[in-house]
PDB file of C-alpha atoms in Angstrom:
ATOM      1  CA  UNK A   1      63.442 138.176  65.439  1.00 62.00           C
ATOM      2  CA  UNK A   2      61.662 134.827  65.016  1.00 75.00           C
ATOM      3  CA  UNK A   3      63.610 133.304  67.925  1.00 73.00           C
ATOM      4  CA  UNK A   4      62.701 136.279  70.094  1.00 75.00           C
ATOM      5  CA  UNK A   5      59.009 135.837  69.280  1.00 82.00           C
ATOM      6  CA  UNK A   6      59.162 132.106  70.036  1.00 81.00           C
ATOM      7  CA  UNK A   7      60.944 132.715  73.345  1.00 80.00           C
ATOM      8  CA  UNK A   8      58.327 135.307  74.291  1.00 82.00           C
ATOM      9  CA  UNK A   9      55.459 132.902  73.523  1.00 84.00           C
ATOM     10  CA  UNK A  10      57.113 129.997  75.370  1.00 83.00           C
ATOM     11  CA  UNK A  11      57.844 132.303  78.326  1.00 82.00           C
ATOM     12  CA  UNK A  12      54.154 133.211  78.534  1.00 84.00           C
ATOM     13  CA  UNK A  13      53.235 129.532  78.958  1.00 83.00           C
ATOM     14  CA  UNK A  14      56.048 128.844  81.463  1.00 83.00           C
ATOM     15  CA  UNK A  15      58.227 126.655  79.229  1.00 86.00           C
ATOM     16  CA  UNK A  16      61.117 129.136  79.044  1.00 85.00           C
ATOM     17  CA  UNK A  17      62.558 131.551  81.542  1.00 84.00           C
ATOM     18  CA  UNK A  18      64.630 134.434  80.224  1.00 81.00           C
ATOM     19  CA  UNK A  19      67.992 134.995  81.890  1.00 81.00           C
ATOM     20  CA  UNK A  20      68.819 138.705  81.841  1.00 77.00           C
ATOM     21  CA  UNK A  21      71.915 138.557  84.021  1.00 76.00           C
ATOM     22  CA  UNK A  22      70.142 138.099  87.338  1.00 72.00           C
ATOM     23  CA  UNK A  23      70.263 134.697  89.078  1.00 70.00           C
ATOM     24  CA  UNK A  24      68.282 132.591  89.417  1.00 68.00           C
ATOM     25  CA  UNK A  25      66.007 132.807  86.394  1.00 69.00           C
ATOM     26  CA  UNK A  26      62.451 131.627  86.949  1.00 76.00           C
ATOM     27  CA  UNK A  27      62.097 127.867  87.112  1.00 82.00           C
ATOM     28  CA  UNK A  28      61.300 126.416  83.681  1.00 85.00           C
ATOM     29  CA  UNK A  29      62.553 123.466  81.599  1.00 88.00           C
ATOM     30  CA  UNK A  30      64.337 125.826  79.182  1.00 87.00           C
ATOM     31  CA  UNK A  31      66.385 128.980  79.756  1.00 85.00           C
ATOM     32  CA  UNK A  32      66.891 131.661  77.118  1.00 83.00           C
ATOM     33  CA  UNK A  33      70.134 133.557  77.760  1.00 82.00           C
ATOM     34  CA  UNK A  34      69.472 137.123  76.655  1.00 76.00           C
ATOM     35  CA  UNK A  35      72.821 138.370  77.990  1.00 73.00           C
ATOM     36  CA  UNK A  36      74.891 136.708  75.223  1.00 66.00           C
ATOM     37  CA  UNK A  37      75.204 138.297  71.790  1.00 64.00           C
ATOM     38  CA  UNK A  38      72.039 136.956  70.253  1.00 69.00           C
ATOM     39  CA  UNK A  39      69.653 134.714  72.123  1.00 75.00           C
ATOM     40  CA  UNK A  40      70.750 131.207  73.141  1.00 81.00           C
ATOM     41  CA  UNK A  41      68.331 128.619  74.466  1.00 84.00           C
ATOM     42  CA  UNK A  42      69.512 125.906  76.876  1.00 86.00           C
ATOM     43  CA  UNK A  43      67.993 123.035  78.770  1.00 90.00           C
ATOM     44  CA  UNK A  44      67.807 124.321  82.349  1.00 88.00           C
ATOM     45  CA  UNK A  45      70.380 121.813  83.630  1.00 88.00           C
ATOM     46  CA  UNK A  46      72.868 122.639  80.836  1.00 88.00           C
ATOM     47  CA  UNK A  47      72.462 126.365  81.495  1.00 87.00           C
ATOM     48  CA  UNK A  48      73.368 125.984  85.167  1.00 86.00           C
ATOM     49  CA  UNK A  49      76.220 123.548  84.470  1.00 85.00           C
ATOM     50  CA  UNK A  50      77.757 125.957  81.952  1.00 85.00           C
ATOM     51  CA  UNK A  51      77.503 128.865  84.387  1.00 84.00           C
ATOM     52  CA  UNK A  52      79.019 126.854  87.263  1.00 84.00           C
ATOM     53  CA  UNK A  53      81.892 125.812  84.996  1.00 83.00           C
ATOM     54  CA  UNK A  54      82.408 129.407  83.849  1.00 83.00           C
ATOM     55  CA  UNK A  55      82.489 130.597  87.474  1.00 84.00           C
ATOM     56  CA  UNK A  56      85.158 128.000  88.319  1.00 82.00           C
ATOM     57  CA  UNK A  57      87.267 128.962  85.294  1.00 80.00           C
ATOM     58  CA  UNK A  58      87.044 132.649  86.238  1.00 81.00           C
ATOM     59  CA  UNK A  59      87.999 131.806  89.837  1.00 81.00           C
ATOM     60  CA  UNK A  60      91.001 129.722  88.688  1.00 77.00           C
ATOM     61  CA  UNK A  61      92.088 132.375  86.213  1.00 75.00           C
ATOM     62  CA  UNK A  62      91.914 135.117  88.850  1.00 76.00           C
ATOM     63  CA  UNK A  63      94.188 133.248  91.311  1.00 68.00           C
ATOM     64  CA  UNK A  64      97.355 133.654  89.238  1.00 61.00           C
ATOM     65  CA  UNK A  65      99.800 136.515  89.305  1.00 58.00           C
ATOM     66  CA  UNK A  66      98.409 138.246  86.226  1.00 56.00           C
ATOM     67  CA  UNK A  67     101.926 139.401  85.316  1.00 58.00           C
ATOM     68  CA  UNK A  68     102.966 139.113  81.688  1.00 54.00           C
ATOM     69  CA  UNK A  69     106.723 138.984  81.095  1.00 53.00           C
ATOM     70  CA  UNK A  70     107.833 141.362  78.319  1.00 57.00           C
ATOM     71  CA  UNK A  71     108.489 139.842  74.888  1.00 55.00           C
ATOM     72  CA  UNK A  72     111.829 140.679  73.330  1.00 57.00           C
ATOM     73  CA  UNK A  73     111.022 139.471  69.808  1.00 63.00           C
ATOM     74  CA  UNK A  74     108.828 137.043  67.838  1.00 60.00           C
ATOM     75  CA  UNK A  75     111.107 134.067  68.603  1.00 64.00           C
ATOM     76  CA  UNK A  76     110.774 134.870  72.318  1.00 68.00           C
ATOM     77  CA  UNK A  77     106.990 134.339  72.380  1.00 68.00           C
ATOM     78  CA  UNK A  78     107.026 130.590  73.268  1.00 65.00           C
ATOM     79  CA  UNK A  79     109.385 131.208  76.217  1.00 69.00           C
ATOM     80  CA  UNK A  80     107.309 134.189  77.365  1.00 74.00           C
ATOM     81  CA  UNK A  81     104.099 132.145  77.116  1.00 70.00           C
ATOM     82  CA  UNK A  82     105.666 129.315  79.127  1.00 69.00           C
ATOM     83  CA  UNK A  83     106.880 131.731  81.831  1.00 74.00           C
ATOM     84  CA  UNK A  84     103.440 133.278  82.043  1.00 75.00           C
ATOM     85  CA  UNK A  85     101.725 129.907  82.318  1.00 74.00           C
ATOM     86  CA  UNK A  86     104.026 128.696  85.102  1.00 72.00           C
ATOM     87  CA  UNK A  87     102.771 131.605  87.230  1.00 75.00           C
ATOM     88  CA  UNK A  88      99.072 131.204  86.452  1.00 77.00           C
ATOM     89  CA  UNK A  89      96.420 128.729  87.586  1.00 78.00           C
ATOM     90  CA  UNK A  90      94.533 128.595  84.297  1.00 82.00           C
ATOM     91  CA  UNK A  91      95.969 129.077  80.825  1.00 82.00           C
ATOM     92  CA  UNK A  92      94.644 128.643  77.301  1.00 83.00           C
ATOM     93  CA  UNK A  93      97.178 128.031  74.530  1.00 83.00           C
ATOM     94  CA  UNK A  94      95.627 128.533  71.118  1.00 82.00           C
ATOM     95  CA  UNK A  95      96.712 128.752  67.515  1.00 83.00           C
ATOM     96  CA  UNK A  96      96.414 126.996  64.220  1.00 84.00           C
ATOM     97  CA  UNK A  97      98.303 123.903  63.084  1.00 83.00           C
ATOM     98  CA  UNK A  98     102.068 124.324  63.205  1.00 82.00           C
ATOM     99  CA  UNK A  99     102.048 127.410  65.438  1.00 82.00           C
ATOM    100  CA  UNK A 100     103.966 125.774  68.282  1.00 82.00           C
ATOM    101  CA  UNK A 101     101.214 124.885  70.766  1.00 85.00           C
ATOM    102  CA  UNK A 102     102.850 121.580  71.705  1.00 84.00           C
ATOM    103  CA  UNK A 103     106.238 123.273  72.117  1.00 84.00           C
ATOM    104  CA  UNK A 104     104.654 125.817  74.444  1.00 86.00           C
ATOM    105  CA  UNK A 105     102.725 123.184  76.436  1.00 89.00           C
ATOM    106  CA  UNK A 106     105.850 121.038  76.796  1.00 90.00           C
ATOM    107  CA  UNK A 107     107.815 124.119  77.936  1.00 88.00           C
ATOM    108  CA  UNK A 108     105.110 124.881  80.486  1.00 89.00           C
ATOM    109  CA  UNK A 109     105.188 121.314  81.783  1.00 92.00           C
ATOM    110  CA  UNK A 110     108.989 121.326  81.901  1.00 91.00           C
ATOM    111  CA  UNK A 111     108.979 124.583  83.891  1.00 88.00           C
ATOM    112  CA  UNK A 112     106.444 123.217  86.346  1.00 90.00           C
ATOM    113  CA  UNK A 113     108.360 119.950  86.708  1.00 93.00           C
ATOM    114  CA  UNK A 114     111.665 121.783  87.233  1.00 91.00           C
ATOM    115  CA  UNK A 115     110.019 123.532  90.190  1.00 89.00           C
ATOM    116  CA  UNK A 116     108.635 120.240  91.526  1.00 92.00           C
ATOM    117  CA  UNK A 117     109.430 116.954  89.777  1.00 95.00           C
ATOM    118  CA  UNK A 118     106.735 115.207  91.837  1.00 95.00           C
ATOM    119  CA  UNK A 119     103.861 117.166  90.300  1.00 93.00           C
ATOM    120  CA  UNK A 120     101.115 114.864  89.079  1.00 94.00           C
ATOM    121  CA  UNK A 121     100.455 115.711  85.417  1.00 95.00           C
ATOM    122  CA  UNK A 122      97.451 114.434  83.467  1.00 95.00           C
ATOM    123  CA  UNK A 123      97.055 114.698  79.682  1.00 96.00           C
ATOM    124  CA  UNK A 124      93.590 114.352  78.115  1.00 95.00           C
ATOM    125  CA  UNK A 125      91.889 114.864  74.765  1.00 94.00           C
ATOM    126  CA  UNK A 126      88.381 114.297  73.386  1.00 93.00           C
ATOM    127  CA  UNK A 127      89.235 111.227  71.273  1.00 95.00           C
ATOM    128  CA  UNK A 128      91.712 108.369  71.452  1.00 95.00           C
ATOM    129  CA  UNK A 129      93.353 109.561  68.243  1.00 95.00           C
ATOM    130  CA  UNK A 130      93.784 113.107  69.600  1.00 92.00           C
ATOM    131  CA  UNK A 131      95.122 111.740  72.910  1.00 95.00           C
ATOM    132  CA  UNK A 132      97.655 109.620  71.018  1.00 95.00           C
ATOM    133  CA  UNK A 133      98.794 112.590  68.924  1.00 93.00           C
ATOM    134  CA  UNK A 134      99.195 114.777  72.015  1.00 93.00           C
ATOM    135  CA  UNK A 135     101.156 112.088  73.870  1.00 95.00           C
ATOM    136  CA  UNK A 136     103.412 111.490  70.860  1.00 95.00           C
ATOM    137  CA  UNK A 137     104.023 115.224  70.388  1.00 93.00           C
ATOM    138  CA  UNK A 138     104.921 115.745  74.060  1.00 94.00           C
ATOM    139  CA  UNK A 139     107.230 112.695  73.971  1.00 96.00           C
ATOM    140  CA  UNK A 140     108.958 113.975  70.794  1.00 95.00           C
ATOM    141  CA  UNK A 141     109.514 117.398  72.388  1.00 92.00           C
ATOM    142  CA  UNK A 142     110.812 115.726  75.566  1.00 94.00           C
ATOM    143  CA  UNK A 143     113.336 113.647  73.584  1.00 94.00           C
ATOM    144  CA  UNK A 144     114.443 116.638  71.531  1.00 92.00           C
ATOM    145  CA  UNK A 145     114.685 119.239  74.291  1.00 91.00           C
ATOM    146  CA  UNK A 146     114.960 117.499  77.650  1.00 91.00           C
ATOM    147  CA  UNK A 147     116.838 114.246  76.937  1.00 88.00           C
ATOM    148  CA  UNK A 148     118.785 112.638  79.776  1.00 89.00           C
ATOM    149  CA  UNK A 149     117.147 114.693  82.519  1.00 94.00           C
ATOM    150  CA  UNK A 150     114.640 113.992  85.271  1.00 95.00           C
ATOM    151  CA  UNK A 151     112.204 116.378  83.575  1.00 95.00           C
ATOM    152  CA  UNK A 152     112.620 114.555  80.255  1.00 95.00           C
ATOM    153  CA  UNK A 153     112.070 111.196  81.927  1.00 96.00           C
ATOM    154  CA  UNK A 154     108.906 112.468  83.616  1.00 97.00           C
ATOM    155  CA  UNK A 155     107.585 113.906  80.322  1.00 96.00           C
ATOM    156  CA  UNK A 156     108.351 110.629  78.536  1.00 96.00           C
ATOM    157  CA  UNK A 157     106.387 108.757  81.178  1.00 96.00           C
ATOM    158  CA  UNK A 158     103.195 110.769  80.611  1.00 96.00           C
ATOM    159  CA  UNK A 159     100.302 108.834  79.110  1.00 96.00           C
ATOM    160  CA  UNK A 160      97.379 110.698  77.516  1.00 96.00           C
ATOM    161  CA  UNK A 161      93.793 109.567  78.023  1.00 95.00           C
ATOM    162  CA  UNK A 162      90.444 110.451  76.552  1.00 95.00           C
ATOM    163  CA  UNK A 163      88.426 112.897  78.630  1.00 92.00           C
ATOM    164  CA  UNK A 164      85.677 110.279  78.848  1.00 92.00           C
ATOM    165  CA  UNK A 165      88.005 107.611  80.273  1.00 91.00           C
ATOM    166  CA  UNK A 166      89.601 110.151  82.628  1.00 89.00           C
ATOM    167  CA  UNK A 167      86.224 111.056  84.105  1.00 87.00           C
ATOM    168  CA  UNK A 168      85.068 107.445  84.418  1.00 87.00           C
ATOM    169  CA  UNK A 169      88.229 106.076  86.040  1.00 81.00           C
ATOM    170  CA  UNK A 170      88.084 105.703  89.806  1.00 79.00           C
ATOM    171  CA  UNK A 171      90.690 107.684  91.711  1.00 76.00           C
ATOM    172  CA  UNK A 172      92.966 106.314  94.445  1.00 77.00           C
ATOM    173  CA  UNK A 173      90.287 106.974  97.085  1.00 79.00           C
ATOM    174  CA  UNK A 174      87.666 105.043  95.063  1.00 80.00           C
ATOM    175  CA  UNK A 175      85.707 108.116  93.964  1.00 80.00           C
ATOM    176  CA  UNK A 176      84.984 109.188  90.410  1.00 81.00           C
ATOM    177  CA  UNK A 177      86.001 112.732  89.438  1.00 82.00           C
ATOM    178  CA  UNK A 178      83.262 115.325  89.781  1.00 78.00           C
ATOM    179  CA  UNK A 179      82.345 118.558  91.585  1.00 75.00           C
ATOM    180  CA  UNK A 180      82.840 116.955  95.008  1.00 77.00           C
ATOM    181  CA  UNK A 181      85.942 114.943  94.019  1.00 79.00           C
ATOM    182  CA  UNK A 182      88.325 116.953  91.809  1.00 82.00           C
ATOM    183  CA  UNK A 183      90.781 115.064  89.604  1.00 85.00           C
ATOM    184  CA  UNK A 184      93.762 113.773  91.531  1.00 84.00           C
ATOM    185  CA  UNK A 185      96.385 115.844  89.715  1.00 89.00           C
ATOM    186  CA  UNK A 186      98.400 119.024  90.055  1.00 91.00           C
ATOM    187  CA  UNK A 187      98.440 119.896  86.353  1.00 92.00           C
ATOM    188  CA  UNK A 188      95.750 119.036  83.811  1.00 92.00           C
ATOM    189  CA  UNK A 189      96.391 119.537  80.092  1.00 94.00           C
ATOM    190  CA  UNK A 190      93.314 119.179  77.899  1.00 93.00           C
ATOM    191  CA  UNK A 191      93.711 119.242  74.147  1.00 89.00           C
ATOM    192  CA  UNK A 192      90.939 120.757  72.096  1.00 78.00           C
TER     193      UNK A 192
END
């Protein structure tokens, strides 16, 4: 209730515009998103960046097949998840520690590489430590499950990077990744 009162007062003086689902909200330095559960207040730039990103994710997610292969049993879930991901353009793999996320991601990558060994795969994580753990986990899965194969060799050659470094590194054409210059890769895996 207090946030609602503050937003109303700031809206009266033109410091906040209230987004009610209709674009664009009035021009103001802050935007209060009244569509979400509860009120969220954003800097105007952050509000628009988040919405543009959400639109791109929805567009990517809607370009896949949308078909979910049937699961035969609990042990079949990682294979089913990998099959689903190979047919989709955007996939989120979630679960707690020890639930098999790396196994699923490595299976997805292996499936994609079996289709086309020349796919450019990029691994990224928020921190150097997380990037190192992801790279090590993918390499361990590759050694265990895909040893002595072209797919295994490709997986073993993957190097993880921090998201920060990935976005600051110039691409082959000299540009930095951004809205006008997408990352030069076919598959992007981002760890939490």
